[in-house]
Amino acid sequence: MATFVLVHGAMHGGWAWHEVRARLQRAGHLVFTPTLTGQGEHRQSLTPAVGVETHLADLTELLWFEDLRDVHLVLHSYAGILAGPLAQRAGDRLAGLVFLGAFLAGPGQSLLDVEPAETAARYRRTVSAGDGWRLPASPDFLDLWGVTDPDLRAWVAPRLTDFPFRCQTDRVHYDPVTLDRIRKVYVRHTAPPLPSLTGFYEQVLAAGWETFDLLCGHDMMLAAPEATADLLGRIAGD
């Protein structure tokens, strides 16, 4: 039995892991799917103060209160930028980090710093046209993420939640040595790929990380839950 903590990306919540969690649990694993502050069923807690530090606290508190050890921490999309600080604060509790179509941020970088310049500029314009502190959720993101099944789109779209802009602009701070010490696996999605992630995959290949591919779009846990769960089980040593 392995212990998994599955962390969703922007505009999602713990709900996104429903099928993956069920499959891993049937295989005998212990699975946690926390919802980050301001997202999913915690959307009522979304305020301008919610940022990267808020979400780091969500996860470090979970690890401590549940006293979790040898955790396979799975980070999807935005959640990947939390990896470095989590490795520094709770590395002794982790068996490894799995970057599931995830962004990577080095010390002193924010999510917008590692997005393509045109993407970052578009997000800034969108936020500025609104209330200035959140990126509005929209079904249009499903096109970007490669969610094409009509029934899945109809289920996912109303569950997307506005995303705090601070989580895109807050910079992360950590000693890279703490991240280097931990096993790291990168899972790339290929049908379709997300152009914003191409550079990260090249980076991890050069660094010698373990890598895997899944034949689906960006929302792997929704578009291909069985393949995603099976791969996570293999990574954990099923």
PDB file of C-alpha atoms in Angstrom:
ATOM      1  CA  MET A   1       0.000   0.000   0.000  1.00  0.00           C
ATOM      2  CA  ALA A   2       1.245   3.468  -0.925  1.00  0.00           C
ATOM      3  CA  THR A   3       0.115   6.860   0.350  1.00  0.00           C
ATOM      4  CA  PHE A   4      -0.882   9.450  -2.235  1.00  0.00           C
ATOM      5  CA  VAL A   5      -1.695  13.121  -1.891  1.00  0.00           C
ATOM      6  CA  LEU A   6      -3.204  14.285  -5.181  1.00  0.00           C
ATOM      7  CA  VAL A   7      -3.150  18.059  -5.646  1.00  0.00           C
ATOM      8  CA  HIS A   8      -5.305  19.696  -8.302  1.00  0.00           C
ATOM      9  CA  GLY A   9      -4.396  22.640 -10.502  1.00  0.00           C
ATOM     10  CA  ALA A  10      -5.972  26.048 -11.087  1.00  0.00           C
ATOM     11  CA  MET A  11      -9.773  26.350 -11.127  1.00  0.00           C
ATOM     12  CA  HIS A  12     -10.212  22.722 -10.015  1.00  0.00           C
ATOM     13  CA  GLY A  13     -10.675  21.042  -6.633  1.00  0.00           C
ATOM     14  CA  GLY A  14     -10.382  17.680  -4.964  1.00  0.00           C
ATOM     15  CA  TRP A  15     -13.458  16.663  -6.973  1.00  0.00           C
ATOM     16  CA  ALA A  16     -11.307  16.373 -10.117  1.00  0.00           C
ATOM     17  CA  TRP A  17      -9.607  13.256  -8.722  1.00  0.00           C
ATOM     18  CA  HIS A  18     -12.850  11.371  -8.025  1.00  0.00           C
ATOM     19  CA  GLU A  19     -12.286   8.485 -10.459  1.00  0.00           C
ATOM     20  CA  VAL A  20      -8.518   8.315  -9.942  1.00  0.00           C
ATOM     21  CA  ARG A  21      -8.969   8.240  -6.165  1.00  0.00           C
ATOM     22  CA  ALA A  22     -11.552   5.456  -6.361  1.00  0.00           C
ATOM     23  CA  ARG A  23      -9.306   3.321  -8.569  1.00  0.00           C
ATOM     24  CA  LEU A  24      -6.262   3.804  -6.325  1.00  0.00           C
ATOM     25  CA  GLN A  25      -8.312   3.016  -3.232  1.00  0.00           C
ATOM     26  CA  ARG A  26      -9.620  -0.190  -4.799  1.00  0.00           C
ATOM     27  CA  ALA A  27      -5.985  -1.166  -5.312  1.00  0.00           C
ATOM     28  CA  GLY A  28      -5.435  -0.753  -1.556  1.00  0.00           C
ATOM     29  CA  HIS A  29      -3.729   2.640  -1.471  1.00  0.00           C
ATOM     30  CA  LEU A  30      -4.323   5.453   1.010  1.00  0.00           C
ATOM     31  CA  VAL A  31      -5.396   8.545  -0.961  1.00  0.00           C
ATOM     32  CA  PHE A  32      -5.936  12.173   0.019  1.00  0.00           C
ATOM     33  CA  THR A  33      -7.366  14.717  -2.428  1.00  0.00           C
ATOM     34  CA  PRO A  34      -7.289  18.093  -0.664  1.00  0.00           C
ATOM     35  CA  THR A  35      -9.047  21.107  -2.130  1.00  0.00           C
ATOM     36  CA  LEU A  36      -6.907  24.224  -1.982  1.00  0.00           C
ATOM     37  CA  THR A  37      -8.266  27.378  -0.340  1.00  0.00           C
ATOM     38  CA  GLY A  38     -10.584  29.317  -2.640  1.00  0.00           C
ATOM     39  CA  GLN A  39     -11.142  26.436  -5.033  1.00  0.00           C
ATOM     40  CA  GLY A  40     -13.818  23.782  -5.501  1.00  0.00           C
ATOM     41  CA  GLU A  41     -16.056  23.362  -2.462  1.00  0.00           C
ATOM     42  CA  HIS A  42     -13.912  25.961  -0.675  1.00  0.00           C
ATOM     43  CA  ARG A  43     -14.748  28.671  -3.217  1.00  0.00           C
ATOM     44  CA  GLN A  44     -16.439  30.713  -0.506  1.00  0.00           C
ATOM     45  CA  SER A  45     -12.970  31.265   1.001  1.00  0.00           C
ATOM     46  CA  LEU A  46     -11.631  32.954  -2.138  1.00  0.00           C
ATOM     47  CA  THR A  47     -10.357  36.445  -1.278  1.00  0.00           C
ATOM     48  CA  PRO A  48      -7.624  38.764  -2.595  1.00  0.00           C
ATOM     49  CA  ALA A  49      -5.378  37.488   0.229  1.00  0.00           C
ATOM     50  CA  VAL A  50      -5.234  33.909  -1.078  1.00  0.00           C
ATOM     51  CA  GLY A  51      -1.838  33.217  -2.615  1.00  0.00           C
ATOM     52  CA  VAL A  52       0.916  30.663  -2.920  1.00  0.00           C
ATOM     53  CA  GLU A  53       1.657  30.750   0.813  1.00  0.00           C
ATOM     54  CA  THR A  54      -1.998  29.923   1.519  1.00  0.00           C
ATOM     55  CA  HIS A  55      -1.822  26.825  -0.629  1.00  0.00           C
ATOM     56  CA  LEU A  56       1.527  25.779   0.797  1.00  0.00           C
ATOM     57  CA  ALA A  57      -0.043  25.971   4.256  1.00  0.00           C
ATOM     58  CA  ASP A  58      -3.010  23.880   3.063  1.00  0.00           C
ATOM     59  CA  LEU A  59      -0.649  21.058   2.115  1.00  0.00           C
ATOM     60  CA  THR A  60       1.929  21.235   4.896  1.00  0.00           C
ATOM     61  CA  GLU A  61      -0.886  21.287   7.468  1.00  0.00           C
ATOM     62  CA  LEU A  62      -2.490  18.235   5.877  1.00  0.00           C
ATOM     63  CA  LEU A  63       0.798  16.331   5.973  1.00  0.00           C
ATOM     64  CA  TRP A  64       1.374  17.278   9.604  1.00  0.00           C
ATOM     65  CA  PHE A  65      -2.126  16.786  11.020  1.00  0.00           C
ATOM     66  CA  GLU A  66      -2.544  13.411   9.299  1.00  0.00           C
ATOM     67  CA  ASP A  67       1.105  12.588  10.164  1.00  0.00           C
ATOM     68  CA  LEU A  68       1.677  11.294   6.650  1.00  0.00           C
ATOM     69  CA  ARG A  69       4.984   9.661   5.745  1.00  0.00           C
ATOM     70  CA  ASP A  70       6.469   8.230   2.549  1.00  0.00           C
ATOM     71  CA  VAL A  71       3.961  10.263   0.557  1.00  0.00           C
ATOM     72  CA  HIS A  72       3.767  10.229  -3.221  1.00  0.00           C
ATOM     73  CA  LEU A  73       2.843  13.867  -3.760  1.00  0.00           C
ATOM     74  CA  VAL A  74       1.172  14.306  -7.151  1.00  0.00           C
ATOM     75  CA  LEU A  75       1.049  17.889  -8.422  1.00  0.00           C
ATOM     76  CA  HIS A  76      -1.115  18.803 -11.405  1.00  0.00           C
ATOM     77  CA  SER A  77      -0.559  21.913 -13.547  1.00  0.00           C
ATOM     78  CA  TYR A  78      -0.327  25.053 -11.320  1.00  0.00           C
ATOM     79  CA  ALA A  79       0.395  22.921  -8.254  1.00  0.00           C
ATOM     80  CA  GLY A  80       3.820  22.091  -9.667  1.00  0.00           C
ATOM     81  CA  ILE A  81       5.154  25.491  -8.614  1.00  0.00           C
ATOM     82  CA  LEU A  82       4.575  24.464  -4.990  1.00  0.00           C
ATOM     83  CA  ALA A  83       7.088  21.610  -5.272  1.00  0.00           C
ATOM     84  CA  GLY A  84      10.250  23.458  -4.227  1.00  0.00           C
ATOM     85  CA  PRO A  85       8.846  25.051  -1.070  1.00  0.00           C
ATOM     86  CA  LEU A  86       7.118  21.784  -0.119  1.00  0.00           C
ATOM     87  CA  ALA A  87      10.352  19.853  -0.561  1.00  0.00           C
ATOM     88  CA  GLN A  88      12.064  22.292   1.789  1.00  0.00           C
ATOM     89  CA  ARG A  89       9.323  22.339   4.418  1.00  0.00           C
ATOM     90  CA  ALA A  90       8.179  18.728   4.360  1.00  0.00           C
ATOM     91  CA  GLY A  91      10.733  16.777   2.348  1.00  0.00           C
ATOM     92  CA  ASP A  92      11.214  14.251   5.142  1.00  0.00           C
ATOM     93  CA  ARG A  93       7.589  13.191   4.668  1.00  0.00           C
ATOM     94  CA  LEU A  94       7.828  12.616   0.912  1.00  0.00           C
ATOM     95  CA  ALA A  95       8.661   9.451  -1.000  1.00  0.00           C
ATOM     96  CA  GLY A  96       8.630  11.364  -4.235  1.00  0.00           C
ATOM     97  CA  LEU A  97       7.108  14.114  -6.341  1.00  0.00           C
ATOM     98  CA  VAL A  98       5.055  13.411  -9.441  1.00  0.00           C
ATOM     99  CA  PHE A  99       4.600  16.372 -11.771  1.00  0.00           C
ATOM    100  CA  LEU A 100       1.444  15.611 -13.721  1.00  0.00           C
ATOM    101  CA  GLY A 101       1.497  17.995 -16.673  1.00  0.00           C
ATOM    102  CA  ALA A 102       2.837  20.506 -14.178  1.00  0.00           C
ATOM    103  CA  PHE A 103       4.643  23.824 -14.251  1.00  0.00           C
ATOM    104  CA  LEU A 104       8.038  24.208 -12.580  1.00  0.00           C
ATOM    105  CA  ALA A 105       9.245  27.369 -10.865  1.00  0.00           C
ATOM    106  CA  GLY A 106      12.775  27.996  -9.675  1.00  0.00           C
ATOM    107  CA  PRO A 107      13.664  30.057  -6.604  1.00  0.00           C
ATOM    108  CA  GLY A 108      12.369  33.600  -7.015  1.00  0.00           C
ATOM    109  CA  GLN A 109      10.024  32.739  -9.897  1.00  0.00           C
ATOM    110  CA  SER A 110       6.249  32.958 -10.130  1.00  0.00           C
ATOM    111  CA  LEU A 111       3.815  31.056 -12.326  1.00  0.00           C
ATOM    112  CA  LEU A 112       3.575  34.003 -14.721  1.00  0.00           C
ATOM    113  CA  ASP A 113       7.371  34.149 -14.888  1.00  0.00           C
ATOM    114  CA  VAL A 114       7.462  30.621 -16.329  1.00  0.00           C
ATOM    115  CA  GLU A 115       4.435  30.955 -18.617  1.00  0.00           C
ATOM    116  CA  PRO A 116       5.060  32.064 -22.214  1.00  0.00           C
ATOM    117  CA  ALA A 117       5.156  35.867 -22.334  1.00  0.00           C
ATOM    118  CA  GLU A 118       2.053  36.136 -24.508  1.00  0.00           C
ATOM    119  CA  THR A 119       0.083  33.856 -22.164  1.00  0.00           C
ATOM    120  CA  ALA A 120       1.130  35.856 -19.101  1.00  0.00           C
ATOM    121  CA  ALA A 121       0.168  39.109 -20.840  1.00  0.00           C
ATOM    122  CA  ARG A 122      -3.249  37.709 -21.759  1.00  0.00           C
ATOM    123  CA  TYR A 123      -3.933  36.657 -18.175  1.00  0.00           C
ATOM    124  CA  ARG A 124      -2.913  40.089 -16.913  1.00  0.00           C
ATOM    125  CA  ARG A 125      -5.297  41.780 -19.351  1.00  0.00           C
ATOM    126  CA  THR A 126      -8.146  39.462 -18.369  1.00  0.00           C
ATOM    127  CA  VAL A 127      -7.645  40.079 -14.649  1.00  0.00           C
ATOM    128  CA  SER A 128      -7.292  43.849 -15.146  1.00  0.00           C
ATOM    129  CA  ALA A 129     -10.574  43.930 -17.057  1.00  0.00           C
ATOM    130  CA  GLY A 130     -12.313  42.389 -14.051  1.00  0.00           C
ATOM    131  CA  ASP A 131     -11.900  43.133 -10.356  1.00  0.00           C
ATOM    132  CA  GLY A 132      -8.104  42.978 -10.532  1.00  0.00           C
ATOM    133  CA  TRP A 133      -7.477  40.043  -8.201  1.00  0.00           C
ATOM    134  CA  ARG A 134      -8.823  36.868  -9.773  1.00  0.00           C
ATOM    135  CA  LEU A 135      -8.830  35.070 -13.096  1.00  0.00           C
ATOM    136  CA  PRO A 136     -12.445  34.249 -13.973  1.00  0.00           C
ATOM    137  CA  ALA A 137     -13.274  30.624 -14.639  1.00  0.00           C
ATOM    138  CA  SER A 138     -14.550  29.961 -18.141  1.00  0.00           C
ATOM    139  CA  PRO A 139     -15.530  26.898 -20.187  1.00  0.00           C
ATOM    140  CA  ASP A 140     -13.106  28.266 -22.804  1.00  0.00           C
ATOM    141  CA  PHE A 141     -10.280  26.786 -20.705  1.00  0.00           C
ATOM    142  CA  LEU A 142     -11.605  23.312 -21.522  1.00  0.00           C
ATOM    143  CA  ASP A 143     -10.559  23.884 -25.141  1.00  0.00           C
ATOM    144  CA  LEU A 144      -7.041  24.791 -24.014  1.00  0.00           C
ATOM    145  CA  TRP A 145      -6.907  21.717 -21.789  1.00  0.00           C
ATOM    146  CA  GLY A 146      -8.106  19.354 -24.511  1.00  0.00           C
ATOM    147  CA  VAL A 147     -11.362  18.330 -22.832  1.00  0.00           C
ATOM    148  CA  THR A 148     -13.467  17.345 -25.839  1.00  0.00           C
ATOM    149  CA  ASP A 149     -15.999  14.781 -24.613  1.00  0.00           C
ATOM    150  CA  PRO A 150     -19.382  16.598 -24.461  1.00  0.00           C
ATOM    151  CA  ASP A 151     -20.579  14.798 -21.336  1.00  0.00           C
ATOM    152  CA  LEU A 152     -17.307  15.456 -19.512  1.00  0.00           C
ATOM    153  CA  ARG A 153     -17.357  19.124 -20.547  1.00  0.00           C
ATOM    154  CA  ALA A 154     -20.901  19.473 -19.242  1.00  0.00           C
ATOM    155  CA  TRP A 155     -19.853  18.013 -15.886  1.00  0.00           C
ATOM    156  CA  VAL A 156     -16.572  19.894 -15.490  1.00  0.00           C
ATOM    157  CA  ALA A 157     -17.479  23.385 -16.743  1.00  0.00           C
ATOM    158  CA  PRO A 158     -19.851  24.373 -13.897  1.00  0.00           C
ATOM    159  CA  ARG A 159     -17.344  23.101 -11.314  1.00  0.00           C
ATOM    160  CA  LEU A 160     -14.506  25.380 -12.409  1.00  0.00           C
ATOM    161  CA  THR A 161     -13.822  28.185  -9.937  1.00  0.00           C
ATOM    162  CA  ASP A 162     -12.184  31.596 -10.273  1.00  0.00           C
ATOM    163  CA  PHE A 163      -8.471  31.489  -9.554  1.00  0.00           C
ATOM    164  CA  PRO A 164      -6.662  33.982  -7.246  1.00  0.00           C
ATOM    165  CA  PHE A 165      -4.272  36.109  -9.279  1.00  0.00           C
ATOM    166  CA  ARG A 166      -1.784  36.158  -6.404  1.00  0.00           C
ATOM    167  CA  CYS A 167      -1.182  32.467  -7.071  1.00  0.00           C
ATOM    168  CA  GLN A 168       0.056  33.471 -10.518  1.00  0.00           C
ATOM    169  CA  THR A 169       2.226  36.376  -9.372  1.00  0.00           C
ATOM    170  CA  ASP A 170       3.588  35.243  -5.979  1.00  0.00           C
ATOM    171  CA  ARG A 171       7.193  34.085  -6.238  1.00  0.00           C
ATOM    172  CA  VAL A 172       8.354  30.868  -4.597  1.00  0.00           C
ATOM    173  CA  HIS A 173      11.416  30.719  -2.366  1.00  0.00           C
ATOM    174  CA  TYR A 174      13.358  27.590  -1.478  1.00  0.00           C
ATOM    175  CA  ASP A 175      16.796  26.023  -1.454  1.00  0.00           C
ATOM    176  CA  PRO A 176      17.033  23.952  -4.671  1.00  0.00           C
ATOM    177  CA  VAL A 177      19.204  21.391  -2.877  1.00  0.00           C
ATOM    178  CA  THR A 178      16.140  20.238  -0.931  1.00  0.00           C
ATOM    179  CA  LEU A 179      14.311  19.533  -4.175  1.00  0.00           C
ATOM    180  CA  ASP A 180      17.309  17.775  -5.698  1.00  0.00           C
ATOM    181  CA  ARG A 181      17.298  15.199  -2.887  1.00  0.00           C
ATOM    182  CA  ILE A 182      13.793  13.932  -3.666  1.00  0.00           C
ATOM    183  CA  ARG A 183      12.738  11.485  -6.371  1.00  0.00           C
ATOM    184  CA  LYS A 184      11.020  13.382  -9.186  1.00  0.00           C
ATOM    185  CA  VAL A 185       8.853  12.028 -11.986  1.00  0.00           C
ATOM    186  CA  TYR A 186       7.376  14.052 -14.841  1.00  0.00           C
ATOM    187  CA  VAL A 187       4.269  12.869 -16.700  1.00  0.00           C
ATOM    188  CA  ARG A 188       3.682  14.502 -20.079  1.00  0.00           C
ATOM    189  CA  HIS A 189       0.347  14.517 -21.892  1.00  0.00           C
ATOM    190  CA  THR A 190       0.485  14.262 -25.663  1.00  0.00           C
ATOM    191  CA  ALA A 191      -3.041  14.355 -27.129  1.00  0.00           C
ATOM    192  CA  PRO A 192      -3.061  17.293 -27.273  1.00  0.00           C
ATOM    193  CA  PRO A 193       0.060  18.691 -25.615  1.00  0.00           C
ATOM    194  CA  LEU A 194      -0.037  22.060 -23.863  1.00  0.00           C
ATOM    195  CA  PRO A 195       2.523  24.311 -25.583  1.00  0.00           C
ATOM    196  CA  SER A 196       3.211  26.168 -22.324  1.00  0.00           C
ATOM    197  CA  LEU A 197       4.709  22.971 -20.879  1.00  0.00           C
ATOM    198  CA  THR A 198       7.090  22.030 -23.701  1.00  0.00           C
ATOM    199  CA  GLY A 199      10.065  23.797 -22.146  1.00  0.00           C
ATOM    200  CA  PHE A 200       9.591  22.059 -18.809  1.00  0.00           C
ATOM    201  CA  TYR A 201       9.643  18.621 -20.397  1.00  0.00           C
ATOM    202  CA  GLU A 202      12.890  19.451 -22.180  1.00  0.00           C
ATOM    203  CA  GLN A 203      14.269  20.746 -18.868  1.00  0.00           C
ATOM    204  CA  VAL A 204      13.483  17.579 -16.931  1.00  0.00           C
ATOM    205  CA  LEU A 205      14.856  15.350 -19.697  1.00  0.00           C
ATOM    206  CA  ALA A 206      18.133  17.252 -19.510  1.00  0.00           C
ATOM    207  CA  ALA A 207      18.126  16.860 -15.729  1.00  0.00           C
ATOM    208  CA  GLY A 208      17.669  13.071 -15.974  1.00  0.00           C
ATOM    209  CA  TRP A 209      14.248  12.817 -14.316  1.00  0.00           C
ATOM    210  CA  GLU A 210      12.039   9.784 -14.777  1.00  0.00           C
ATOM    211  CA  THR A 211       9.445  10.552 -17.460  1.00  0.00           C
ATOM    212  CA  PHE A 212       6.227   9.005 -18.737  1.00  0.00           C
ATOM    213  CA  ASP A 213       3.662   9.916 -21.386  1.00  0.00           C
ATOM    214  CA  LEU A 214      -0.122   9.726 -21.303  1.00  0.00           C
ATOM    215  CA  LEU A 215      -2.146   9.854 -24.504  1.00  0.00           C
ATOM    216  CA  CYS A 216      -4.700  12.465 -23.441  1.00  0.00           C
ATOM    217  CA  GLY A 217      -5.127  16.180 -22.835  1.00  0.00           C
ATOM    218  CA  HIS A 218      -4.050  18.369 -19.928  1.00  0.00           C
ATOM    219  CA  ASP A 219      -6.799  17.297 -17.507  1.00  0.00           C
ATOM    220  CA  MET A 220      -5.400  13.754 -17.367  1.00  0.00           C
ATOM    221  CA  MET A 221      -7.253  12.757 -14.202  1.00  0.00           C
ATOM    222  CA  LEU A 222     -10.570  13.657 -15.871  1.00  0.00           C
ATOM    223  CA  ALA A 223      -9.931  12.644 -19.476  1.00  0.00           C
ATOM    224  CA  ALA A 224      -8.088   9.400 -18.709  1.00  0.00           C
ATOM    225  CA  PRO A 225      -8.668   8.462 -15.060  1.00  0.00           C
ATOM    226  CA  GLU A 226      -7.911   4.750 -15.449  1.00  0.00           C
ATOM    227  CA  ALA A 227      -4.637   5.325 -17.288  1.00  0.00           C
ATOM    228  CA  THR A 228      -3.683   8.040 -14.811  1.00  0.00           C
ATOM    229  CA  ALA A 229      -4.398   5.862 -11.770  1.00  0.00           C
ATOM    230  CA  ASP A 230      -2.632   2.862 -13.269  1.00  0.00           C
ATOM    231  CA  LEU A 231       0.461   4.939 -14.020  1.00  0.00           C
ATOM    232  CA  LEU A 232       0.535   6.406 -10.510  1.00  0.00           C
ATOM    233  CA  GLY A 233       0.316   2.909  -9.094  1.00  0.00           C
ATOM    234  CA  ARG A 234       3.266   1.812 -11.225  1.00  0.00           C
ATOM    235  CA  ILE A 235       5.285   4.835 -10.159  1.00  0.00           C
ATOM    236  CA  ALA A 236       4.612   4.008  -6.510  1.00  0.00           C
ATOM    237  CA  GLY A 237       5.725   0.424  -7.073  1.00  0.00           C
ATOM    238  CA  ASP A 238       2.518  -1.556  -7.482  1.00  0.00           C
TER     239      ASP A 238
END
